[in-house]
Amino acid sequence: MKRIVYADNAATTPLSETAFEAMKPWLTEFYGNPSSLYRIGRAAKEALNEARMTVGRCLNAAEPVNVRNDYAPGEIVFTGGGSQADNLAIHGFMHGPGAKGRKHIITSKIEHHAVLYTCEALEKEGFTVTYLDVDGQGRVDLTQLKNALSEDTALVTIMAANNEIGTIQPIREIAALAHSVGAVFHTDAVQAVGHMPIDVQAMGIDLLSLSAHKFRGPRGVGVLYVKKGVALEPLVYGGGQERGLVSGTENTAGCIGLAAAMKEAVEGMDEKMGYVKRLTDRLVEGVMKIPYTHYTGDPVNRLPGTASFVFEAIEGEGLILFLDNEGVMGSTGSACSTGSLDPSHVLMAIGLPHEIAHGSLRLTLGEQNTEEDVDYIIEAVAKVVARLRSMSPVWENGKPNLTAASNLHSH
Ligand SMILES: *Cc1c(COP(=O)(O)O)cnc(C)c1O
């Protein structure tokens, strides 16, 4: 029996009912501009501050000194999503007084493009960037980090968990190393928040990006956590909202939806993520029975819902389209899907050969998925992989023909 199974929760998640209900009044009855002085404006501003407090508590940010102040967001700055938060953190910090004239940034080769391309843009302005290598499971090389740190290092930006392979980084250790030379530590925690415990104070995080739609909030709204005392240049100039860092009339409903979804995700995390992890383990076990299949990422320190694989003698785009026909939605880091010839920078960084990296599949589960979904996915993947291989020029007599494969991909 055909099912429809959404297994691409790292791309985005369905809005939770709680978040939707929390948002509704702010889209309808209380549509006032939070800067307006009449009742529906004041109500919006109060609700926004309440949302900030909720977010701050979920991250264990320090309590704001004066919550009643007009623009007193404490340490929580709302943005238009995760990419904006990353841009504000990196661009804003390097151009601000906090960088103290230091010109060096350290990041990793497996960051999201919101981080990588911001760093590349800064290189063109004369900043220097070190892109750290990762090992075969996607873990940042801490020795290389130690060696790269200098008195010129202003910022270390390393993601908490990777969006393609799910590998979790040793954030505490990285933050401590950054601080040892007086650098500030930023983490893109867009995949981590709501899926693993985050405590900005205990982990030593100075700047942290998150995005609502990765934990069942609405798309188009995120947060940059800014530790007190860390100065940033604005991302958007204008009316002075969000401490002047991101001007523009606030997305009241979105921010409230973010806070509601975050509270729901964080409060129920142990139970929900335990369940999701069990589903993912079952999925990995089933898919790994397919011959010539490799697991990618760190099998232990990984996000509970992420399962990623490469299949030899398979093209990822074909896999995704055939799986869609079976009702299964997943994603690939393969070439054509990203519009370039090279497979994903993450799969290259973990050292996969081109001809194998082309056959990648990422399945990311959420609390909405069931065991029946998982069993159905396993069956569908096995069927589609066998079918694609039977049509593949690099598959012969039940096994991959590696010479043909590497010739095919020698661009
Ligand atoms: C999704 C994602 C982003 C971008 O967030 P948006 O809200 O889509 O802008 C950044 N970093 C990581 C790790 C992500 O997974």
Short mmCIF file of C-alpha atoms in Angstrom, two decimals, residues 7-397:
data_model
loop_
_atom_site.label_atom_id
_atom_site.label_comp_id
_atom_site.label_asym_id
_atom_site.label_seq_id
_atom_site.Cartn_x
_atom_site.Cartn_y
_atom_site.Cartn_z
CA ALA A 7 11.37 12.45 5.57
CA ASP A 8 13.04 15.78 4.88
CA ASN A 9 12.75 17.48 8.27
CA ALA A 10 16.23 18.99 7.96
CA ALA A 11 14.96 21.00 4.99
CA THR A 12 11.92 22.26 6.84
CA THR A 13 9.24 20.96 9.19
CA PRO A 14 5.45 21.19 9.25
CA LEU A 15 4.11 23.94 11.52
CA SER A 16 2.99 22.56 14.87
CA GLU A 17 -0.63 23.01 15.89
CA THR A 18 0.46 24.81 19.07
CA ALA A 19 2.55 27.31 17.12
CA PHE A 20 -0.26 27.88 14.62
CA GLU A 21 -2.80 28.54 17.38
CA ALA A 22 -0.38 30.90 19.16
CA MET A 23 0.13 32.87 15.93
CA LYS A 24 -3.49 33.32 14.85
CA PRO A 25 -4.57 36.27 17.04
CA TRP A 26 -1.51 38.25 15.91
CA LEU A 27 -2.45 37.80 12.27
CA THR A 28 -6.08 38.73 12.78
CA GLU A 29 -7.36 40.66 15.79
CA PHE A 30 -4.08 42.13 17.09
CA TYR A 31 -2.54 43.36 13.88
CA GLY A 32 -1.11 46.56 15.42
CA ASN A 33 2.42 47.73 14.73
CA PRO A 34 4.43 46.98 17.90
CA SER A 35 5.78 50.55 17.75
CA SER A 36 2.27 52.07 17.92
CA LEU A 37 1.04 53.49 21.19
CA TYR A 38 -2.57 52.34 21.18
CA ARG A 39 -3.80 49.12 22.67
CA ILE A 40 -3.25 46.61 19.86
CA GLY A 41 0.23 48.03 19.27
CA ARG A 42 1.18 47.83 22.94
CA ALA A 43 -0.21 44.32 23.12
CA ALA A 44 1.97 43.29 20.19
CA LYS A 45 5.05 44.78 21.80
CA GLU A 46 4.35 43.02 25.09
CA ALA A 47 3.79 39.73 23.31
CA LEU A 48 7.06 40.16 21.42
CA ASN A 49 8.93 40.74 24.66
CA GLU A 50 7.24 37.68 26.14
CA ALA A 51 8.40 35.68 23.10
CA ARG A 52 11.97 36.93 23.63
CA MET A 53 11.83 35.85 27.26
CA THR A 54 10.63 32.38 26.22
CA VAL A 55 13.45 32.02 23.68
CA GLY A 56 15.99 33.26 26.23
CA ARG A 57 14.80 30.71 28.79
CA CYS A 58 14.96 27.86 26.27
CA LEU A 59 18.62 28.74 25.58
CA ASN A 60 19.44 29.56 29.20
CA ALA A 61 20.45 33.08 28.20
CA ALA A 62 21.04 35.51 31.07
CA GLU A 63 17.87 37.28 32.21
CA PRO A 64 17.57 40.74 30.68
CA VAL A 65 18.20 43.54 33.15
CA ASN A 66 15.14 45.55 32.23
CA VAL A 67 12.39 43.71 30.40
CA ARG A 68 10.03 46.68 30.42
CA ASN A 69 12.32 48.92 28.41
CA ASP A 70 11.00 49.68 24.90
CA TYR A 71 13.52 47.77 22.90
CA ALA A 72 14.87 45.60 25.65
CA PRO A 73 15.23 42.28 23.97
CA GLY A 74 17.87 41.17 26.42
CA GLU A 75 20.07 38.99 24.29
CA ILE A 76 17.52 37.78 21.78
CA VAL A 77 17.43 39.47 18.37
CA PHE A 78 14.72 38.36 15.95
CA THR A 79 15.77 37.99 12.31
CA GLY A 80 14.15 36.85 9.08
CA GLY A 81 15.50 33.30 9.55
CA GLY A 82 18.67 31.31 10.06
CA SER A 83 20.59 32.72 7.10
CA GLN A 84 20.00 36.28 8.29
CA ALA A 85 21.11 35.36 11.79
CA ASP A 86 24.36 33.87 10.40
CA ASN A 87 24.98 36.96 8.26
CA LEU A 88 24.31 39.31 11.16
CA ALA A 89 26.61 37.35 13.45
CA ILE A 90 29.59 37.10 11.11
CA HIS A 91 29.32 40.24 9.04
CA GLY A 92 28.04 42.27 11.98
CA PHE A 93 30.73 41.15 14.39
CA MET A 94 33.68 41.50 12.00
CA HIS A 95 32.62 45.04 11.10
CA GLY A 96 31.82 46.04 14.67
CA PRO A 97 34.02 47.41 17.43
CA GLY A 98 34.13 44.00 19.14
CA ALA A 99 36.53 42.68 16.50
CA LYS A 100 39.06 45.22 17.82
CA GLY A 101 40.71 45.46 14.44
CA ARG A 102 41.47 41.72 14.30
CA LYS A 103 41.04 40.38 10.78
CA HIS A 104 41.00 36.59 11.08
CA ILE A 105 38.02 34.22 11.10
CA ILE A 106 38.08 30.46 11.65
CA THR A 107 35.28 28.28 10.34
CA SER A 108 34.94 24.75 8.92
CA LYS A 109 34.59 23.29 5.45
CA ILE A 110 31.18 21.81 6.23
CA GLU A 111 29.28 24.94 7.28
CA HIS A 112 25.96 25.96 5.73
CA HIS A 113 26.36 28.34 2.78
CA ALA A 114 24.92 31.16 4.90
CA VAL A 115 28.19 30.94 6.86
CA LEU A 116 30.60 29.91 4.07
CA TYR A 117 29.52 32.55 1.57
CA THR A 118 29.49 35.28 4.24
CA CYS A 119 33.08 34.33 5.03
CA GLU A 120 33.98 34.36 1.33
CA ALA A 121 32.45 37.83 0.96
CA LEU A 122 34.55 39.04 3.89
CA GLU A 123 37.71 37.58 2.31
CA LYS A 124 37.10 39.86 -0.67
CA GLU A 125 37.13 42.80 1.75
CA GLY A 126 40.53 41.80 3.08
CA PHE A 127 39.64 39.61 6.06
CA THR A 128 41.41 36.25 6.27
CA VAL A 129 39.53 32.99 6.78
CA THR A 130 40.75 29.53 7.82
CA TYR A 131 38.45 26.70 6.71
CA LEU A 132 39.09 23.76 9.04
CA ASP A 133 39.10 20.21 7.74
CA VAL A 134 36.84 17.55 9.18
CA ASP A 135 37.49 13.83 9.60
CA GLY A 136 35.69 11.04 7.77
CA GLN A 137 32.68 11.38 10.10
CA GLY A 138 32.48 15.15 9.84
CA ARG A 139 34.17 16.13 13.09
CA VAL A 140 36.22 19.31 13.16
CA ASP A 141 39.95 18.80 13.68
CA LEU A 142 40.63 20.39 17.08
CA THR A 143 44.42 20.24 16.70
CA GLN A 144 44.14 22.15 13.46
CA LEU A 145 41.87 24.64 15.25
CA LYS A 146 44.45 25.14 18.02
CA ASN A 147 47.18 25.72 15.46
CA ALA A 148 45.06 28.17 13.48
CA LEU A 149 44.19 30.39 16.47
CA SER A 150 46.23 33.56 16.82
CA GLU A 151 46.17 37.03 18.34
CA ASP A 152 44.58 38.16 15.08
CA THR A 153 41.61 35.75 15.37
CA ALA A 154 38.44 37.73 16.02
CA LEU A 155 35.80 35.08 15.45
CA VAL A 156 35.45 31.32 15.44
CA THR A 157 32.24 30.14 13.77
CA ILE A 158 31.49 26.41 13.83
CA MET A 159 28.07 24.83 13.42
CA ALA A 160 26.59 22.88 16.34
CA ALA A 161 25.26 20.11 14.09
CA ASN A 162 25.55 19.55 10.37
CA ASN A 163 22.46 19.77 8.17
CA GLU A 164 23.54 17.09 5.67
CA ILE A 165 25.09 14.35 7.77
CA GLY A 166 23.91 15.29 11.28
CA THR A 167 27.35 15.25 12.93
CA ILE A 168 27.46 17.13 16.25
CA GLN A 169 30.58 19.16 17.03
CA PRO A 170 32.26 19.47 20.46
CA ILE A 171 30.95 23.01 20.95
CA ARG A 172 32.13 23.48 24.53
CA GLU A 173 35.74 22.63 23.66
CA ILE A 174 35.68 24.79 20.55
CA ALA A 175 34.27 27.77 22.48
CA ALA A 176 36.94 27.40 25.18
CA LEU A 177 39.69 27.30 22.56
CA ALA A 178 38.31 30.42 20.85
CA HIS A 179 38.21 32.26 24.17
CA SER A 180 41.80 31.27 24.95
CA VAL A 181 43.00 33.86 22.39
CA GLY A 182 40.26 36.38 23.15
CA ALA A 183 38.16 35.49 20.11
CA VAL A 184 34.36 35.41 20.10
CA PHE A 185 32.53 32.15 19.38
CA HIS A 186 29.52 31.91 17.05
CA THR A 187 27.62 28.73 16.33
CA ASP A 188 25.07 28.06 13.61
CA ALA A 189 22.71 25.97 15.75
CA VAL A 190 19.89 25.95 13.22
CA GLN A 191 19.77 22.14 13.08
CA ALA A 192 20.53 21.68 16.76
CA VAL A 193 17.96 23.83 18.56
CA GLY A 194 14.92 21.81 19.54
CA HIS A 195 16.76 18.56 18.73
CA MET A 196 19.53 18.52 21.34
CA PRO A 197 20.08 20.41 24.61
CA ILE A 198 21.59 23.86 24.15
CA ASP A 199 22.71 26.01 27.08
CA VAL A 200 24.51 29.11 25.84
CA GLN A 201 26.04 29.91 29.22
CA ALA A 202 27.28 26.40 30.03
CA MET A 203 28.58 25.90 26.48
CA GLY A 204 30.38 29.25 26.32
CA ILE A 205 28.47 30.49 23.27
CA ASP A 206 28.70 34.21 22.44
CA LEU A 207 26.56 34.25 19.29
CA LEU A 208 24.05 31.58 18.22
CA SER A 209 21.80 31.34 15.16
CA LEU A 210 18.51 29.49 15.12
CA SER A 211 15.55 29.24 12.75
CA ALA A 212 11.90 28.55 13.63
CA HIS A 213 11.02 26.34 10.68
CA LYS A 214 13.58 23.69 11.64
CA PHE A 215 11.67 22.92 14.84
CA ARG A 216 8.06 23.16 13.64
CA GLY A 217 7.74 26.93 13.79
CA PRO A 218 6.96 29.14 10.78
CA ARG A 219 9.42 29.79 7.92
CA GLY A 220 11.02 33.21 7.59
CA VAL A 221 11.78 33.93 11.23
CA GLY A 222 14.85 33.21 13.31
CA VAL A 223 16.93 34.49 16.19
CA LEU A 224 20.46 35.58 16.78
CA TYR A 225 21.39 35.15 20.43
CA VAL A 226 23.89 37.89 21.27
CA LYS A 227 25.69 37.58 24.56
CA LYS A 228 25.61 40.78 26.56
CA GLY A 229 28.59 42.95 25.66
CA VAL A 230 29.13 41.53 22.17
CA ALA A 231 28.82 44.51 19.81
CA LEU A 232 27.53 44.14 16.25
CA GLU A 233 27.09 46.34 13.19
CA PRO A 234 23.46 46.39 11.99
CA LEU A 235 22.28 44.02 9.27
CA VAL A 236 19.42 46.32 8.18
CA TYR A 237 19.26 50.09 8.82
CA GLY A 238 15.95 51.83 9.38
CA GLY A 239 13.49 52.34 12.19
CA GLY A 240 15.73 50.89 14.86
CA GLN A 241 13.83 47.69 15.71
CA GLU A 242 15.71 44.76 17.25
CA ARG A 243 18.23 47.00 19.03
CA GLY A 244 18.83 48.73 15.72
CA LEU A 245 20.41 45.54 14.36
CA VAL A 246 17.54 44.40 12.15
CA SER A 247 15.27 47.34 11.38
CA GLY A 248 11.81 46.78 9.97
CA THR A 249 8.33 46.33 11.44
CA GLU A 250 8.43 43.18 13.50
CA ASN A 251 6.96 39.90 12.28
CA THR A 252 4.85 39.64 15.42
CA ALA A 253 3.00 36.43 14.56
CA GLY A 254 6.18 34.79 13.30
CA CYS A 255 8.16 35.63 16.44
CA ILE A 256 5.34 34.38 18.64
CA GLY A 257 5.08 31.21 16.56
CA LEU A 258 8.84 30.73 16.91
CA ALA A 259 8.68 31.04 20.68
CA ALA A 260 5.69 28.69 20.98
CA ALA A 261 7.31 26.04 18.77
CA MET A 262 10.60 26.37 20.60
CA LYS A 263 9.03 25.99 24.03
CA GLU A 264 7.11 22.94 22.82
CA ALA A 265 10.23 21.39 21.26
CA VAL A 266 12.51 22.05 24.21
CA GLU A 267 10.06 20.95 26.91
CA GLY A 268 9.25 17.67 25.21
CA MET A 269 12.75 17.06 23.89
CA ASP A 270 13.91 14.00 25.83
CA GLU A 271 10.83 11.99 25.08
CA LYS A 272 10.32 13.11 21.48
CA MET A 273 13.96 12.85 20.49
CA GLY A 274 14.28 9.45 22.16
CA TYR A 275 11.42 8.30 19.96
CA VAL A 276 12.87 9.92 16.83
CA LYS A 277 16.27 8.35 17.51
CA ARG A 278 14.72 4.88 17.79
CA LEU A 279 12.98 5.42 14.46
CA THR A 280 16.23 6.61 12.88
CA ASP A 281 18.17 3.61 14.22
CA ARG A 282 15.59 1.31 12.67
CA LEU A 283 15.84 3.20 9.38
CA VAL A 284 19.65 3.02 9.31
CA GLU A 285 19.61 -0.69 10.08
CA GLY A 286 17.14 -1.36 7.29
CA VAL A 287 18.78 0.77 4.63
CA MET A 288 22.27 -0.52 5.40
CA LYS A 289 21.10 -4.00 4.33
CA ILE A 290 21.11 -2.76 0.73
CA PRO A 291 24.43 -3.90 -0.82
CA TYR A 292 27.14 -1.32 -1.62
CA THR A 293 25.63 1.24 0.73
CA HIS A 294 27.66 3.45 3.07
CA TYR A 295 26.53 5.39 6.10
CA THR A 296 27.79 8.99 6.16
CA GLY A 297 28.38 11.08 9.29
CA ASP A 298 29.11 10.21 12.89
CA PRO A 299 27.07 7.17 13.96
CA VAL A 300 27.19 8.20 17.64
CA ASN A 301 27.40 11.99 17.91
CA ARG A 302 24.65 12.82 15.48
CA LEU A 303 21.26 14.50 15.43
CA PRO A 304 18.54 12.06 16.50
CA GLY A 305 16.56 12.33 13.26
CA THR A 306 19.29 12.37 10.63
CA ALA A 307 20.18 9.33 8.52
CA SER A 308 22.43 9.86 5.54
CA PHE A 309 23.83 7.39 3.07
CA VAL A 310 25.58 6.97 -0.22
CA PHE A 311 24.73 4.18 -2.64
CA GLU A 312 27.32 3.08 -5.15
CA ALA A 313 26.38 3.27 -8.83
CA ILE A 314 23.42 5.60 -8.19
CA GLU A 315 22.66 9.20 -9.12
CA GLY A 316 21.06 11.16 -6.30
CA GLU A 317 18.64 13.16 -8.45
CA GLY A 318 17.15 10.02 -9.95
CA LEU A 319 16.86 8.55 -6.50
CA ILE A 320 14.91 11.54 -5.18
CA LEU A 321 12.52 11.61 -8.15
CA PHE A 322 11.87 7.86 -8.05
CA LEU A 323 11.35 8.00 -4.30
CA ASP A 324 8.89 10.84 -4.77
CA ASN A 325 6.94 8.53 -7.09
CA GLU A 326 6.79 6.08 -4.20
CA GLY A 327 5.52 8.86 -1.92
CA VAL A 328 8.78 9.29 -0.01
CA MET A 329 10.30 12.77 0.32
CA GLY A 330 14.02 12.98 1.05
CA SER A 331 16.98 14.91 -0.29
CA THR A 332 20.38 14.49 -1.89
CA GLY A 333 23.65 16.38 -1.82
CA SER A 334 24.24 15.30 -5.36
CA ALA A 335 25.35 17.53 -8.19
CA CYS A 336 22.39 18.55 -10.31
CA SER A 337 20.16 19.33 -7.35
CA THR A 338 22.55 22.08 -6.34
CA GLY A 339 23.05 23.39 -9.87
CA SER A 340 26.78 22.65 -9.91
CA LEU A 341 28.76 19.69 -11.18
CA ASP A 342 30.34 18.88 -7.84
CA PRO A 343 28.57 16.92 -5.16
CA SER A 344 27.95 18.68 -1.86
CA HIS A 345 30.89 20.38 -0.17
CA VAL A 346 30.10 18.39 2.98
CA LEU A 347 30.42 15.00 1.27
CA MET A 348 33.66 16.16 -0.39
CA ALA A 349 35.00 17.37 2.97
CA ILE A 350 34.44 13.99 4.62
CA GLY A 351 36.56 12.51 1.84
CA LEU A 352 34.03 10.65 -0.28
CA PRO A 353 35.22 9.97 -3.83
CA HIS A 354 33.21 11.85 -6.49
CA GLU A 355 31.70 8.75 -8.07
CA ILE A 356 30.29 7.60 -4.74
CA ALA A 357 29.22 11.02 -3.41
CA HIS A 358 26.88 11.37 -6.39
CA GLY A 359 24.63 8.70 -4.93
CA SER A 360 23.81 10.43 -1.66
CA LEU A 361 20.51 10.32 0.18
CA ARG A 362 19.54 12.23 3.33
CA LEU A 363 16.46 11.10 5.22
CA THR A 364 15.53 13.20 8.23
CA LEU A 365 12.77 12.03 10.51
CA GLY A 366 10.57 13.95 12.91
CA GLU A 367 8.15 13.24 15.72
CA GLN A 368 5.32 12.99 13.17
CA ASN A 369 6.87 9.86 11.62
CA THR A 370 5.93 6.31 12.66
CA GLU A 371 7.49 2.85 12.56
CA GLU A 372 5.21 2.04 9.63
CA ASP A 373 6.65 5.06 7.80
CA VAL A 374 10.16 3.80 8.44
CA ASP A 375 9.43 0.30 7.20
CA TYR A 376 7.78 1.76 4.14
CA ILE A 377 10.80 4.02 3.46
CA ILE A 378 13.21 1.08 3.74
CA GLU A 379 11.17 -0.92 1.25
CA ALA A 380 10.86 2.01 -1.15
CA VAL A 381 14.58 2.83 -1.01
CA ALA A 382 15.56 -0.80 -1.63
CA LYS A 383 13.19 -1.02 -4.58
CA VAL A 384 14.28 2.28 -6.15
CA VAL A 385 18.00 1.62 -5.66
CA ALA A 386 17.66 -1.81 -7.32
CA ARG A 387 15.70 -0.30 -10.20
CA LEU A 388 18.18 2.54 -10.78
CA ARG A 389 21.10 0.15 -10.63
CA SER A 390 19.48 -2.13 -13.20
CA MET A 391 19.50 0.87 -15.58
CA SER A 392 22.96 2.12 -14.60
CA PRO A 393 25.92 2.01 -16.99
CA VAL A 394 28.24 1.54 -14.00
CA TRP A 395 26.46 -1.48 -12.52
CA GLU A 396 27.43 -4.90 -13.84
CA ASN A 397 26.65 -8.41 -12.63
#
